[in-house]
GROMACS .gro file of C-alpha atoms in nm:
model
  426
    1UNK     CA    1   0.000   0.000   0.000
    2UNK     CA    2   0.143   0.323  -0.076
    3UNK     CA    3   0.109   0.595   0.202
    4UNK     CA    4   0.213   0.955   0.126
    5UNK     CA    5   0.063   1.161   0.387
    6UNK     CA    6   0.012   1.097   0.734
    7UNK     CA    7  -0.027   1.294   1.072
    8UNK     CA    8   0.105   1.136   1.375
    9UNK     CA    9   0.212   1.269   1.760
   10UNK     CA   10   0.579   1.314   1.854
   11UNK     CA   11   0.696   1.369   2.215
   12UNK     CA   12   1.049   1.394   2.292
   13UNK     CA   13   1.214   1.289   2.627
   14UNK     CA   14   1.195   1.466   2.937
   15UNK     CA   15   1.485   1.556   3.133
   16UNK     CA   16   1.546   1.374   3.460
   17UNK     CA   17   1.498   1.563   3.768
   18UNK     CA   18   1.805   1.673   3.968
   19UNK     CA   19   1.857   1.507   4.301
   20UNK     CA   20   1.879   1.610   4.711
   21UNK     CA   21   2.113   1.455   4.866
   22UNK     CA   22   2.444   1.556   5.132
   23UNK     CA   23   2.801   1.394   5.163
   24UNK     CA   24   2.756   1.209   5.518
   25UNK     CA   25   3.159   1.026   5.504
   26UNK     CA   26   3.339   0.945   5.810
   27UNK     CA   27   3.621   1.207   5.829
   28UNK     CA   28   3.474   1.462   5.578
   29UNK     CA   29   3.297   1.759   5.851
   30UNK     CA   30   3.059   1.992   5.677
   31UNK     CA   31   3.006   1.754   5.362
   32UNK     CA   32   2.802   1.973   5.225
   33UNK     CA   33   2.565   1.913   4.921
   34UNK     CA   34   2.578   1.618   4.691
   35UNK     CA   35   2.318   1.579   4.440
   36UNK     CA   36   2.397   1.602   4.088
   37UNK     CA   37   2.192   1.705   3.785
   38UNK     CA   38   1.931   1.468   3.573
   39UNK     CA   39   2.021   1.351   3.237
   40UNK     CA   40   1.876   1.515   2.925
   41UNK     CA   41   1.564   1.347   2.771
   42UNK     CA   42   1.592   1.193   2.417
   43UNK     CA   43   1.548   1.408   2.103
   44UNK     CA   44   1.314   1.266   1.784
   45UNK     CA   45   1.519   1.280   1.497
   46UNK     CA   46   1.388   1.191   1.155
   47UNK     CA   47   1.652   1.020   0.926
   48UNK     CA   48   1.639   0.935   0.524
   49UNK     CA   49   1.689   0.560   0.454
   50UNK     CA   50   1.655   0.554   0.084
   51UNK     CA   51   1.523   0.214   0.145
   52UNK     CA   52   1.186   0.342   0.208
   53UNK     CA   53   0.965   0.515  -0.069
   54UNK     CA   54   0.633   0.488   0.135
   55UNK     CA   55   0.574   0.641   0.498
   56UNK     CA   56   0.362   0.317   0.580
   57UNK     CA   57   0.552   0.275   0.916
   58UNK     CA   58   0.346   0.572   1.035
   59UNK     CA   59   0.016   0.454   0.944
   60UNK     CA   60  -0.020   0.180   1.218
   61UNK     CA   61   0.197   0.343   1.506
   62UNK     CA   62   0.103   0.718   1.559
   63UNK     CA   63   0.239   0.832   1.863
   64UNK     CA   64   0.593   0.819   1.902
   65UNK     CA   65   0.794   0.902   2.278
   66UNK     CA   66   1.146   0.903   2.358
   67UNK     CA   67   1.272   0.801   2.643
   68UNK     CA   68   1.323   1.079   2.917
   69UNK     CA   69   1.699   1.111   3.104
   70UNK     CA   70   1.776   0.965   3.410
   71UNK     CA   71   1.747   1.104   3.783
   72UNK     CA   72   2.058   1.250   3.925
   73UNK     CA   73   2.251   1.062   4.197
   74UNK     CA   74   2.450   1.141   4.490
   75UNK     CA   75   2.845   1.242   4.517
   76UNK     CA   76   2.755   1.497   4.264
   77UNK     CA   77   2.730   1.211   3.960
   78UNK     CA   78   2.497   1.326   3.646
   79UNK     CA   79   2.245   1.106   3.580
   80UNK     CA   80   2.268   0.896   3.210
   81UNK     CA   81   2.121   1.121   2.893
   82UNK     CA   82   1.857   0.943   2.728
   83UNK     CA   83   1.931   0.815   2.358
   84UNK     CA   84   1.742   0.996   2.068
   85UNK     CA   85   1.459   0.803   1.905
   86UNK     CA   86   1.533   0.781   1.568
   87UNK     CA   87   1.281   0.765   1.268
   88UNK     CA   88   1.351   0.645   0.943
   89UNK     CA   89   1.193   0.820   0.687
   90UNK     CA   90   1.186   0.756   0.264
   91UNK     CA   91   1.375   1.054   0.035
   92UNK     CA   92   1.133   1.329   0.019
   93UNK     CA   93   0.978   1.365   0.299
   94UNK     CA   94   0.869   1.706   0.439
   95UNK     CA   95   0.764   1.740   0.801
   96UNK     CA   96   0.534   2.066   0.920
   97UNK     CA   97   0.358   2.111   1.253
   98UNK     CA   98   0.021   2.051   1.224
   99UNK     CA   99  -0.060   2.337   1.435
  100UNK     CA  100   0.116   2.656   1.290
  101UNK     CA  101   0.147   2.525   0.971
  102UNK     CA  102   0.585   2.580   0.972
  103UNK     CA  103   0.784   2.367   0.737
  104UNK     CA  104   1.054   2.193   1.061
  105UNK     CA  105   1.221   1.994   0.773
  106UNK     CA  106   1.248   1.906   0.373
  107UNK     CA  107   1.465   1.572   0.393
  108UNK     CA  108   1.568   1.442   0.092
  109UNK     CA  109   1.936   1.328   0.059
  110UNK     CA  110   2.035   0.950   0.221
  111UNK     CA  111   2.108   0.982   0.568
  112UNK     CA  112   2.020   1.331   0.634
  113UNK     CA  113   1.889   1.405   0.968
  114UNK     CA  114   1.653   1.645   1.170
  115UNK     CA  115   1.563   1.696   1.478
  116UNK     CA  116   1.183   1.699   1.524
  117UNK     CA  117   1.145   1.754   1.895
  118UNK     CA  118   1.404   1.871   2.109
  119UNK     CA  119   1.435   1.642   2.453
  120UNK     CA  120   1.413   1.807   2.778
  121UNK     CA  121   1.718   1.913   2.980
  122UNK     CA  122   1.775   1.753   3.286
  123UNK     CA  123   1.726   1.901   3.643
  124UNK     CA  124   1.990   2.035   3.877
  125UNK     CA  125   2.050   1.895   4.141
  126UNK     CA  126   2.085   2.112   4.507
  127UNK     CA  127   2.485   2.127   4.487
  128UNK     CA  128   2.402   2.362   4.198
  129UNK     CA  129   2.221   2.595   4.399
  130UNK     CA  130   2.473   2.593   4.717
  131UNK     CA  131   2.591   2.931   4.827
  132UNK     CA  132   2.762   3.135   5.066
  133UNK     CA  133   2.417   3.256   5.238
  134UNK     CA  134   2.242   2.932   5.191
  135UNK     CA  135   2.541   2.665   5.130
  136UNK     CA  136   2.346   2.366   5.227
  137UNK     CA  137   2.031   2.399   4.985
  138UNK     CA  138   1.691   2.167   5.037
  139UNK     CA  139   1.580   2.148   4.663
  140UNK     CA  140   1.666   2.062   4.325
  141UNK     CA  141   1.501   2.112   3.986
  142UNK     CA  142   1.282   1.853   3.816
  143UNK     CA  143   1.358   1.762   3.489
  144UNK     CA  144   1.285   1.997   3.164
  145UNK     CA  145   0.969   1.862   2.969
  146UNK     CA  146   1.055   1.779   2.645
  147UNK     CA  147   0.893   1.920   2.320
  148UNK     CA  148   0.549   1.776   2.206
  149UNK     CA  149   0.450   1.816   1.855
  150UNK     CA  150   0.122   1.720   1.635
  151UNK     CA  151   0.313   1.670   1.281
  152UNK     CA  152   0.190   1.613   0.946
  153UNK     CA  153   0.371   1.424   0.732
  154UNK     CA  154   0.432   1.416   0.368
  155UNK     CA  155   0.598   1.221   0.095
  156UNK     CA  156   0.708   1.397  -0.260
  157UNK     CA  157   0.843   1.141  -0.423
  158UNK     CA  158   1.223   1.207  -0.542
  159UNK     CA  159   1.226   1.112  -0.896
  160UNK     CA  160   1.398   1.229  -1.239
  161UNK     CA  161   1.096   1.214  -1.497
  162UNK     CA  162   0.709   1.192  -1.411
  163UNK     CA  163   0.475   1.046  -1.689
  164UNK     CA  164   0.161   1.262  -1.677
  165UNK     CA  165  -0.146   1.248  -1.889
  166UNK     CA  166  -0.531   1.119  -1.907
  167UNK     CA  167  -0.636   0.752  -1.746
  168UNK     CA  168  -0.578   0.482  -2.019
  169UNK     CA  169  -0.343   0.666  -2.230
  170UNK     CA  170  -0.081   0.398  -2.174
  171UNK     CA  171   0.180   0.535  -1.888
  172UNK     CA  172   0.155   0.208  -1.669
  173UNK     CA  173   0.244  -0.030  -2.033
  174UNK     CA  174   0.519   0.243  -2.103
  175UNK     CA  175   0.685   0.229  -1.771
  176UNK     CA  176   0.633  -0.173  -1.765
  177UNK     CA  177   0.785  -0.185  -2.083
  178UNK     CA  178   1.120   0.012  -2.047
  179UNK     CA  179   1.213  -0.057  -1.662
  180UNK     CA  180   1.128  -0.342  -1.446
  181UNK     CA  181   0.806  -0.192  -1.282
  182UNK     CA  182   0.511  -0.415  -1.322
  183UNK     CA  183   0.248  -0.184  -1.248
  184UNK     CA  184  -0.149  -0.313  -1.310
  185UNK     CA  185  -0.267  -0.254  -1.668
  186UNK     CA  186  -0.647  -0.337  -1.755
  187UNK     CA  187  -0.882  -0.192  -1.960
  188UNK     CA  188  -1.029   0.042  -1.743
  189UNK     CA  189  -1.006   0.372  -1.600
  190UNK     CA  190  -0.773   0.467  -1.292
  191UNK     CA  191  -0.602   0.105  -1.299
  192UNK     CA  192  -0.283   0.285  -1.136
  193UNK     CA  193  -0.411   0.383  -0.770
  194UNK     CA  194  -0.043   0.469  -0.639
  195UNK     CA  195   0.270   0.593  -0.843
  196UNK     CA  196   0.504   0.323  -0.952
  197UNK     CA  197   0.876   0.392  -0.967
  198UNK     CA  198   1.100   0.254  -1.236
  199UNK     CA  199   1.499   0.248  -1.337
  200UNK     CA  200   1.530   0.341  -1.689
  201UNK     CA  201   1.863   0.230  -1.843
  202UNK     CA  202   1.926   0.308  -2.215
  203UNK     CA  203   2.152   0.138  -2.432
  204UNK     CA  204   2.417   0.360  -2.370
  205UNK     CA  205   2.398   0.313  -2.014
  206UNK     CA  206   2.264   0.623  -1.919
  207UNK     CA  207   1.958   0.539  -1.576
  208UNK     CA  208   1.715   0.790  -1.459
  209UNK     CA  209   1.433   0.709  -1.238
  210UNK     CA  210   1.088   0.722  -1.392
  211UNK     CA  211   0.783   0.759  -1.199
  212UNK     CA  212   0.427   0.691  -1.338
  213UNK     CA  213   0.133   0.949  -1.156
  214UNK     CA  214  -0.179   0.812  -1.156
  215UNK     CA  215  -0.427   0.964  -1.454
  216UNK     CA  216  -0.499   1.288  -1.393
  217UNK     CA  217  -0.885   1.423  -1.518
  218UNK     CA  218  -0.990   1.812  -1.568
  219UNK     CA  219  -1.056   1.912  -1.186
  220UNK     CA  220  -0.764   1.746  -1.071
  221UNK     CA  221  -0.626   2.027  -0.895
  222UNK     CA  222  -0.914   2.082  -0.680
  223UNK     CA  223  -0.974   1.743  -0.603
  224UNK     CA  224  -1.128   1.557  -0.883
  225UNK     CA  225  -1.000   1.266  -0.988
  226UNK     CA  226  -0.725   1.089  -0.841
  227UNK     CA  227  -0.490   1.384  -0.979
  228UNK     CA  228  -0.535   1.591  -0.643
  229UNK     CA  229  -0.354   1.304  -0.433
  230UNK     CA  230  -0.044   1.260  -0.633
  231UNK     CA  231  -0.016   1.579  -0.794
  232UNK     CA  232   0.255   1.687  -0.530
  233UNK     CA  233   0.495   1.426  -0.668
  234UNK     CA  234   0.517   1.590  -1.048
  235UNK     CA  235   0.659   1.908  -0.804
  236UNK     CA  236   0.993   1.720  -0.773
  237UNK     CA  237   1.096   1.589  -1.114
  238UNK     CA  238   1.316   1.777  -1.313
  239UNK     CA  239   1.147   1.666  -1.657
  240UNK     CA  240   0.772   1.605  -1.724
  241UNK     CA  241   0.701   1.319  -1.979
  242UNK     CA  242   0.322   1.380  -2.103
  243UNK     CA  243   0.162   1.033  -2.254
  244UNK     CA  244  -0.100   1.128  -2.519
  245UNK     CA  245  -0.331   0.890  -2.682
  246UNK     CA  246  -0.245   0.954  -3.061
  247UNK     CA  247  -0.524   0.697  -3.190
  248UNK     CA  248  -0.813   0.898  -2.965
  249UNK     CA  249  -0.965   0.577  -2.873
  250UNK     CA  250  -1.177   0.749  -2.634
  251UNK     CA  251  -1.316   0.935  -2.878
  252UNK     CA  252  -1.156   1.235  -2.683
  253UNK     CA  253  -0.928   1.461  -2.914
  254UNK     CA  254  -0.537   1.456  -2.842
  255UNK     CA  255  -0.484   1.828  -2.875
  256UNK     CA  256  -0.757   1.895  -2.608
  257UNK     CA  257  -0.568   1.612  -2.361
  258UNK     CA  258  -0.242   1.801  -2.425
  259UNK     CA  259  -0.407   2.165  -2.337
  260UNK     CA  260  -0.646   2.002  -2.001
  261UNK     CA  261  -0.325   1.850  -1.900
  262UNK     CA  262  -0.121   2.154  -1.862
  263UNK     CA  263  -0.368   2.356  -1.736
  264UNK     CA  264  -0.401   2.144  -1.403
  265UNK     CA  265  -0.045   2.171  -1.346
  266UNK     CA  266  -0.019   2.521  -1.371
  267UNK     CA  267  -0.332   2.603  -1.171
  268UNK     CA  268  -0.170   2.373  -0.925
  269UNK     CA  269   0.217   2.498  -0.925
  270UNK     CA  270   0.295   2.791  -1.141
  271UNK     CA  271   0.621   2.666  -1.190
  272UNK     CA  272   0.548   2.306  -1.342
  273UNK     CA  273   0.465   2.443  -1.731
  274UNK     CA  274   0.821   2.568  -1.732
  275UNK     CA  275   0.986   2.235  -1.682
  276UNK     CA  276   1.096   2.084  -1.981
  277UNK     CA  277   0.872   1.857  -2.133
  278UNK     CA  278   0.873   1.562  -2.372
  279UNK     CA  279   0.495   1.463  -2.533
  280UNK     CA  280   0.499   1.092  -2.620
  281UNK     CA  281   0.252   0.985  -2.871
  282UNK     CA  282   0.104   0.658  -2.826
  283UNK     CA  283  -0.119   0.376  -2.990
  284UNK     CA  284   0.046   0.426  -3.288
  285UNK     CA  285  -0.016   0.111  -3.411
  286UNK     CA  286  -0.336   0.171  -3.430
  287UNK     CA  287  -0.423   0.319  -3.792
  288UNK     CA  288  -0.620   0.627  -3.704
  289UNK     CA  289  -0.300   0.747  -3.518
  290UNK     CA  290  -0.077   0.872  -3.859
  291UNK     CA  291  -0.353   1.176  -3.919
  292UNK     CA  292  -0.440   1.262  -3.581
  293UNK     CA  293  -0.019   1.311  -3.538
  294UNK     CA  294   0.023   1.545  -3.881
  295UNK     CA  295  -0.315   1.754  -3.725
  296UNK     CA  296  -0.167   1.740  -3.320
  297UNK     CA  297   0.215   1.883  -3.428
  298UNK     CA  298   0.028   2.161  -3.662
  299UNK     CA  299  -0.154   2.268  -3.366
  300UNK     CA  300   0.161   2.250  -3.082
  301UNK     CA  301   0.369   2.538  -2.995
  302UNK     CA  302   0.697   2.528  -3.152
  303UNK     CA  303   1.026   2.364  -2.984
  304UNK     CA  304   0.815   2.092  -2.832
  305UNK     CA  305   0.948   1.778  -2.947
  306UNK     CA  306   0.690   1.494  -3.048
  307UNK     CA  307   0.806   1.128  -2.998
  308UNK     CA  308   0.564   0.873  -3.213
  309UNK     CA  309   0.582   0.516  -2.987
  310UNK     CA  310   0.390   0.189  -2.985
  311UNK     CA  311   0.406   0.085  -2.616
  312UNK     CA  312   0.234  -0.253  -2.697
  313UNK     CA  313   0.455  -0.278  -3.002
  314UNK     CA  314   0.771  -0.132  -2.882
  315UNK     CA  315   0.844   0.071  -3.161
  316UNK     CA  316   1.009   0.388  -3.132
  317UNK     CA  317   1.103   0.373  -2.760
  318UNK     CA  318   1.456   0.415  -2.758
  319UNK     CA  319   1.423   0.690  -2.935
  320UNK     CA  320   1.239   0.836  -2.656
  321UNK     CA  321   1.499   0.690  -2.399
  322UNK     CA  322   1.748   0.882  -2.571
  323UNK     CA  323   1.604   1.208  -2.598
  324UNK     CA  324   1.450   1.192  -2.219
  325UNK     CA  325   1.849   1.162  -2.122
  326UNK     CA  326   1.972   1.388  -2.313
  327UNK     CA  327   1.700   1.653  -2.190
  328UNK     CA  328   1.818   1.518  -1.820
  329UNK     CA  329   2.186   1.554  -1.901
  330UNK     CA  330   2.122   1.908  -1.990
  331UNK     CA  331   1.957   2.021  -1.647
  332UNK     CA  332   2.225   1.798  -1.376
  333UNK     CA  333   2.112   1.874  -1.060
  334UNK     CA  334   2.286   2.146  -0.928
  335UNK     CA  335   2.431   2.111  -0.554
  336UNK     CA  336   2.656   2.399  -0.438
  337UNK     CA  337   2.933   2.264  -0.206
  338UNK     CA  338   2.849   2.400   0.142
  339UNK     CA  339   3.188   2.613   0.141
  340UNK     CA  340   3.078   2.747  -0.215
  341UNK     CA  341   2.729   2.905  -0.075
  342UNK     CA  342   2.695   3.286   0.004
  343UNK     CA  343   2.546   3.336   0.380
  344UNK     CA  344   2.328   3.622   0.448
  345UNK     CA  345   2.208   3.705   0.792
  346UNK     CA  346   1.959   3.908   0.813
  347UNK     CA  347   1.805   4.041   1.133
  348UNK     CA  348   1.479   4.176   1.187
  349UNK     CA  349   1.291   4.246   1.520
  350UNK     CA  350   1.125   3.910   1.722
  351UNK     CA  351   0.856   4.054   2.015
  352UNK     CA  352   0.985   3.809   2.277
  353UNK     CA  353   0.738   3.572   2.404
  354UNK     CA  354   0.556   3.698   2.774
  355UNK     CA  355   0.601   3.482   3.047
  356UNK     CA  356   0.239   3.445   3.116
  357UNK     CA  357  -0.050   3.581   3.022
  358UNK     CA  358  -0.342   3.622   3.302
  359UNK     CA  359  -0.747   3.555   3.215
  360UNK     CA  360  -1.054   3.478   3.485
  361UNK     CA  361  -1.270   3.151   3.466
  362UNK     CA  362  -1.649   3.193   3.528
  363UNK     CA  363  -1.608   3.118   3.830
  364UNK     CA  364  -1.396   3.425   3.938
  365UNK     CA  365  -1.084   3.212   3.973
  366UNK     CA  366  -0.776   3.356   3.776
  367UNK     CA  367  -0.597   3.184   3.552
  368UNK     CA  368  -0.236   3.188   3.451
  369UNK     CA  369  -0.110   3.054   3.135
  370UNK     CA  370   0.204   3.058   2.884
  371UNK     CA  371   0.499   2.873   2.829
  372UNK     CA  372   0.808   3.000   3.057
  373UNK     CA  373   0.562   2.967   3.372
  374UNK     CA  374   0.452   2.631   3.270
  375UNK     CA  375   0.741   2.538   3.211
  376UNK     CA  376   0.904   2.725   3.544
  377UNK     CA  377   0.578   2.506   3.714
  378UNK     CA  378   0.684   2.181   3.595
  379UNK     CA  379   1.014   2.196   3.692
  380UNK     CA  380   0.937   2.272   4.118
  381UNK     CA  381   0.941   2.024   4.296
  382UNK     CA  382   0.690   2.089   4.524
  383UNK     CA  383   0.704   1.780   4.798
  384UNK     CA  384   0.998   2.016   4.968
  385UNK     CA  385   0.879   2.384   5.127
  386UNK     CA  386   1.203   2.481   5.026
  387UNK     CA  387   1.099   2.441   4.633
  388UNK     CA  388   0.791   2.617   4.672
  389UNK     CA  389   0.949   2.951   4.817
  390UNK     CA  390   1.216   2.967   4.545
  391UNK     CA  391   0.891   2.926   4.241
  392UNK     CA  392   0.693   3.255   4.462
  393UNK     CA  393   0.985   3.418   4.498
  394UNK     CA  394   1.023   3.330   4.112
  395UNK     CA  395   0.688   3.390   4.004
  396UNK     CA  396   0.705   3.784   4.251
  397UNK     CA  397   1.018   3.824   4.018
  398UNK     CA  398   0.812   3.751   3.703
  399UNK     CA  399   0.574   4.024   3.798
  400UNK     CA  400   0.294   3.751   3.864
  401UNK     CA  401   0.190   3.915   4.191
  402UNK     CA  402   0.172   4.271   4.034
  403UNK     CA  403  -0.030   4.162   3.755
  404UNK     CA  404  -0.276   3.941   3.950
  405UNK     CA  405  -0.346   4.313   4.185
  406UNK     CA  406  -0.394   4.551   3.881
  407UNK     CA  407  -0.653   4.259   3.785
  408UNK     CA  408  -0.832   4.331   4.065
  409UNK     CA  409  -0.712   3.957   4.290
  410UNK     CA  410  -0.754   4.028   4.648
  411UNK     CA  411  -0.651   3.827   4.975
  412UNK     CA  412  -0.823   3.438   4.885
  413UNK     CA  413  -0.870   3.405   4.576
  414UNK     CA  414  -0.833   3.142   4.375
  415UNK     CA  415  -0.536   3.160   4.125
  416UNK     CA  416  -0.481   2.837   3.840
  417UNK     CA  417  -0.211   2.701   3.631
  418UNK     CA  418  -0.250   2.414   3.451
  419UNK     CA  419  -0.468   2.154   3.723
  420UNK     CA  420  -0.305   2.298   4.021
  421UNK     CA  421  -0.506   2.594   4.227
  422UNK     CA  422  -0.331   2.844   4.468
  423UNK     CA  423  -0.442   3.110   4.693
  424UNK     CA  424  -0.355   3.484   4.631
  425UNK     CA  425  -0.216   3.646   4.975
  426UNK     CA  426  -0.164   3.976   4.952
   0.00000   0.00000   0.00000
């Protein structure tokens, strides 16, 4: 089954929380604090495997967590950072968050990596906090939660040439016939439900990968069809190979398959009508074929080449080979050694995020929200007093406690974040 879009969950590891503990050795007075910091949680990376040209892995397993750090110990030792989950993925792939929409990563070279969700630092422990007015600190940090992310996944397949053209014109025979693909053929529309890849090797030893899109229709672009699904892998190719049936045997008429054609790929990608572009005519065995050609090439632009073929017959096809090469050999694909690139940094102005944000429940309770407090929240430990002082003196430092009293809180009232309540004292 081939699966080329998929949303799944991603959380990455959370840090492991610091530790309390005190030297207590025979012969060492005044030991002093001993608790060392947690190990950092495990990032999800994404990696290519070039094995893979489907993302059917995701479509069983959707929620994906990596392991979180470990605690820290005593004597000051660091507790063990947690290995990074990593994801194979097929060439192609681009990852965006499902819930701002931002591309996180276009991966399509063999093992090229990214990291998805960053993993959770882990918590100090209380010698980090010792000093000369409080040198034997009761507290330590919990660990850092690591980043969770709703992602949408999607696969453009990576490939050099992409057959294009009405259902039944003959791209599944034509790709079965010149590379070892052996896609279904019947006689009937929308046979091919999933692209099929194919190596293409001419006789002069020249390979470039060929992929056959399943038929597109007039609509395609907004969803008719099957066109709409597969649409996004003609975006990659560097040549478009459009399959037109010369012997109209559909009683459509070849010049108006060649003009529908290219208008759904331009009202889907602007850019796609300027790639270069072979038309193959096919069923030319078939007798009505010869004057539908001399009447198709008076009616094409200029500069357009026009390959005659028999797919069922086999005639003409290395001519096509040839010229499909030669049209690849002119446009290499151009990457620019990283030491060859020109960097350009530009800076503009980022408002930094607040540290909360403050908003009242119907109840009357207030209710604080936003990132650095959470965050600040999660990582108290708040079984020692100790803990709790430093996150109020924390939150007083914030500005939490002016905010709450322009609001209007007053001594009892009931102040949330996240499931936990408080009570304002003034």
């Amino acid at each position: 089954m081939f699966v080329d879009q998929v949303k799944v969950f991603v959380k990455a590891g959370d840090g492991g929380n610091g530790l309390v503990a005190y030297r207590r050795e025979k012969y060492v007075p005044l030991g002093g604090p001993a608790g060392g910091d947690g190990g950092n949680g495990g990032d999800v990376i994404f990696k290519v495997d070039e094995g893979l040209n489907t993302l059917m892995d995701f479509r069983y397993q959707r929620h994906f967590k990596a392991k979180r750090g470990e605690n820290g110990m005593s004597k000051g030792q660091h507790g063990k950072n947690a290995e990074p989950l990593i994801l194979p993925v097929p060439p192609g792939t681009l990852v965006r968050d499902e819930d701002s929409g931002e591309l996180i990563a276009d991966l399509t070279k063999q093992g090229q990596e990214a990291v998805i969700a960053k993993g959770g630092r882990g918590g100090r422990g209380n010698s980090r906090f010792a000093t000369p007015r409080n040198p034997a600190p009761d507290f330590a940090e919990n660990g850092e939660p690591g980043v969770e992310r709703n992602l949408q996944i999607e696969l453009k397949l990576i490939a050099d040439v992409g057959l294009v053209g009405f259902p039944s014109v003959g791209k599944s025979t034509f790709i079965s016939v010149v590379s070892a693909a052996k896609p279904k053929i019947a006689d009937y529309h929308f046979t091919t439900l999933a692209p099929n890849l194919g190596v293409v090797e001419t006789k002069d030893q020249r390979s470039f990968v060929l992929a056959d899109l399943p038929g597109l229709i007039e609509g395609a672009h907004e969803g008719i069809g099957l066109g709409h699904q597969f649409l996004r892998h003609v975006e990659r190719t560097r040549v478009i190979v459009h399959v037109i049936d010369m012997a109209s045997t559909e009683g459509r008429d070849p010049y108006d398959d060649y003009v529908t054609i290219n208008k759904e790929l331009e009202e889907y990608n602007d850019d796609l009508p300027s790639r270069p572009q072979i038309i193959i005519a096919n069923k030319m065995d078939i007798p009505e074929a010869e004057e539908n050609l001399v009447v198709f090439k008076e009616k094409i632009p200029e500069g357009i080449e026009v390959f005659p073929i028999s797919a069922i017959t086999r005639d003409g096809l290395q001519d096509v080979l040839y010229a499909i090469a030669d049209k690849l050999d002119e446009i290499p694909k151009i990457e620019k050694p990283v030491e060859d690139q020109t960097e350009r940094v530009v800076y503009r102005f980022e408002e930094s995020e607040k540290p909360f944000e403050i908003t009242r429940d119907p109840d009357g309770a207030y209710v604080l929200y936003g990132e650095p407090i959470e965050k600040l929240f999660k990582m108290t430990d708040f079984n020692r007093d100790e803990a709790a002082r430093r996150f109020a003196r924390q939150m007083r430092a914030m500005g939490v406690d002016e905010a709450l009293r322009k609001r209007g809180a007053k001594d009892g009232d009931v102040i949330r974040l996240l499931e936990y309540e408080f009570e304002f004292i003034d």
